[in-house]
Amino acid sequence: MAKTISKLGVFTSGGDSPGMNAAIRSVVRTCAYHKIQCAGIYRGYEGMIEGDFVPMDARSVKDIINRGGTILKSARSDEFRTKEGRKKAFDQLTKAGIDGLVAIGGDGTFTGAMIFSQEFDFPVMGIPGTIDNDIFGTSHTLGYDTALNTVVEVIDKIRDTASSHNRLFFIEVMGRDVGHIALNAGVGAGAEEILIPEEDLGLDRLLESLRRSKSSGKSSSIVVVAEGDKIGKNVFELKDYVESHMSEYEVRVSVLGHMQRGGSPSCFDRVLASRMGVKAVESLLEGKTDFMVGLINDKIALTPLTKAVKGKSDINLELLRVSEIMTT
């Protein structure tokens, strides 16, 4: 029998991403719309264990839809990985009268929420917030679109320098396990080559591609590299290898790092966060639990947390082929 929800807790966990604040806002205002209480949980599972809660209403989330990061902060929690730690969190939630949770984060966040729900029969709903777009059950995670726009803008600026000095730039972007950012930003910015974990280009083929670009008259080149690419140990090793085989190029490396996570969310991410927040709260009120809210064929849909955690986010094969044609 479904539990009646009277007070929801919302928190963010793991790496921050643009759109998290917009999702918090949506959750809080949907609670207000349905006349149930809402509490913000600071610092993710760590704050849950410590009872770091704050009441939130429609006015407490004004002017945050355009802000990057997360007003509820984020933190890793080793203690929550233990059953004793999760019991402390459950006791704190019960004490505060919180009887449902909306978890905003990635697969680590969802794994914790799923285990917690199973152990204590506690209703939970997940909203995917990670710039890597590496969650199964949604075509877009919160922050992914913003990160893409940030990366493309930076690459455009770097290309100005590359073309002015006849340089080859290796630009490393986030993507430890998947190459969504590298592939899409590479195509969007007109990169000469794109290196992603899903496709092992190989050092020889990379050199061949760069030589082909050079012989076609290109005086500079941009190579976008996902941080999880397997060709070299790291992007600096790639730089050294190319320099040793192509002395005609002056090679530089730019690691974009955490700048990809920051900044004001795009309109797409703000709208997506608003849609996901409404769906998460209303699904819990309908008695659903252990689901993640996602975008599938432009429709907001639910995917079981078990599938979201264990499933694999596949690379777009059509776009991969487009990238091969565009780099000719």
JSON list of N, CA and C in Angstrom, two decimals, residues 52 69 71 108 135 159 165 169 183-184 212 227 234 238 241 285 302:
[
{"chain": "A", "resi": 52, "resn": "ASP", "atom": "N", "xyz": [20.80, 18.16, 9.00]},
{"chain": "A", "resi": 52, "resn": "ASP", "atom": "CA", "xyz": [20.99, 19.55, 8.55]},
{"chain": "A", "resi": 52, "resn": "ASP", "atom": "C", "xyz": [19.88, 19.92, 7.56]},
{"chain": "A", "resi": 69, "resn": "GLY", "atom": "N", "xyz": [25.61, 25.75, -9.95]},
{"chain": "A", "resi": 69, "resn": "GLY", "atom": "CA", "xyz": [25.90, 25.12, -8.67]},
{"chain": "A", "resi": 69, "resn": "GLY", "atom": "C", "xyz": [24.64, 24.64, -7.98]},
{"chain": "A", "resi": 71, "resn": "ILE", "atom": "N", "xyz": [22.35, 25.52, -4.25]},
{"chain": "A", "resi": 71, "resn": "ILE", "atom": "CA", "xyz": [22.23, 26.27, -3.00]},
{"chain": "A", "resi": 71, "resn": "ILE", "atom": "C", "xyz": [22.20, 25.32, -1.80]},
{"chain": "A", "resi": 108, "resn": "GLY", "atom": "N", "xyz": [25.92, 7.46, -8.39]},
{"chain": "A", "resi": 108, "resn": "GLY", "atom": "CA", "xyz": [26.28, 7.24, -7.00]},
{"chain": "A", "resi": 108, "resn": "GLY", "atom": "C", "xyz": [25.17, 7.69, -6.06]},
{"chain": "A", "resi": 135, "resn": "ILE", "atom": "N", "xyz": [23.78, 8.73, -17.67]},
{"chain": "A", "resi": 135, "resn": "ILE", "atom": "CA", "xyz": [22.75, 8.00, -16.93]},
{"chain": "A", "resi": 135, "resn": "ILE", "atom": "C", "xyz": [21.78, 7.35, -17.91]},
{"chain": "A", "resi": 159, "resn": "ARG", "atom": "N", "xyz": [40.37, 28.29, -30.95]},
{"chain": "A", "resi": 159, "resn": "ARG", "atom": "CA", "xyz": [40.65, 28.18, -32.39]},
{"chain": "A", "resi": 159, "resn": "ARG", "atom": "C", "xyz": [41.24, 29.49, -32.93]},
{"chain": "A", "resi": 165, "resn": "HIS", "atom": "N", "xyz": [48.61, 31.09, -34.86]},
{"chain": "A", "resi": 165, "resn": "HIS", "atom": "CA", "xyz": [49.99, 30.64, -34.63]},
{"chain": "A", "resi": 165, "resn": "HIS", "atom": "C", "xyz": [50.31, 29.29, -35.26]},
{"chain": "A", "resi": 169, "resn": "PHE", "atom": "N", "xyz": [45.99, 22.11, -31.08]},
{"chain": "A", "resi": 169, "resn": "PHE", "atom": "CA", "xyz": [45.53, 22.11, -29.70]},
{"chain": "A", "resi": 169, "resn": "PHE", "atom": "C", "xyz": [44.82, 20.80, -29.37]},
{"chain": "A", "resi": 183, "resn": "LEU", "atom": "N", "xyz": [32.08, 14.29, -28.17]},
{"chain": "A", "resi": 183, "resn": "LEU", "atom": "CA", "xyz": [31.52, 14.04, -29.49]},
{"chain": "A", "resi": 183, "resn": "LEU", "atom": "C", "xyz": [30.64, 15.20, -29.94]},
{"chain": "A", "resi": 184, "resn": "ASN", "atom": "N", "xyz": [29.72, 15.61, -29.12]},
{"chain": "A", "resi": 184, "resn": "ASN", "atom": "CA", "xyz": [28.80, 16.69, -29.50]},
{"chain": "A", "resi": 184, "resn": "ASN", "atom": "C", "xyz": [29.51, 18.03, -29.61]},
{"chain": "A", "resi": 212, "resn": "ARG", "atom": "N", "xyz": [46.63, 14.17, -42.83]},
{"chain": "A", "resi": 212, "resn": "ARG", "atom": "CA", "xyz": [45.67, 14.41, -43.89]},
{"chain": "A", "resi": 212, "resn": "ARG", "atom": "C", "xyz": [45.13, 15.83, -43.81]},
{"chain": "A", "resi": 227, "resn": "GLU", "atom": "N", "xyz": [38.24, 12.87, -21.27]},
{"chain": "A", "resi": 227, "resn": "GLU", "atom": "CA", "xyz": [39.25, 12.51, -20.28]},
{"chain": "A", "resi": 227, "resn": "GLU", "atom": "C", "xyz": [39.41, 11.00, -20.13]},
{"chain": "A", "resi": 234, "resn": "ASN", "atom": "N", "xyz": [47.42, 9.87, -20.86]},
{"chain": "A", "resi": 234, "resn": "ASN", "atom": "CA", "xyz": [46.76, 11.14, -20.62]},
{"chain": "A", "resi": 234, "resn": "ASN", "atom": "C", "xyz": [46.99, 12.05, -21.82]},
{"chain": "A", "resi": 238, "resn": "LEU", "atom": "N", "xyz": [49.77, 12.27, -25.26]},
{"chain": "A", "resi": 238, "resn": "LEU", "atom": "CA", "xyz": [49.37, 12.43, -26.66]},
{"chain": "A", "resi": 238, "resn": "LEU", "atom": "C", "xyz": [50.14, 13.59, -27.30]},
{"chain": "A", "resi": 241, "resn": "TYR", "atom": "N", "xyz": [53.71, 12.59, -28.01]},
{"chain": "A", "resi": 241, "resn": "TYR", "atom": "CA", "xyz": [53.79, 11.64, -29.11]},
{"chain": "A", "resi": 241, "resn": "TYR", "atom": "C", "xyz": [53.66, 12.35, -30.46]},
{"chain": "A", "resi": 285, "resn": "LEU", "atom": "N", "xyz": [3.65, 11.55, -4.90]},
{"chain": "A", "resi": 285, "resn": "LEU", "atom": "CA", "xyz": [2.30, 11.73, -4.35]},
{"chain": "A", "resi": 285, "resn": "LEU", "atom": "C", "xyz": [1.33, 10.68, -4.89]},
{"chain": "A", "resi": 302, "resn": "LEU", "atom": "N", "xyz": [9.44, 7.76, -16.47]},
{"chain": "A", "resi": 302, "resn": "LEU", "atom": "CA", "xyz": [10.07, 7.17, -15.30]},
{"chain": "A", "resi": 302, "resn": "LEU", "atom": "C", "xyz": [10.84, 5.91, -15.68]}
]
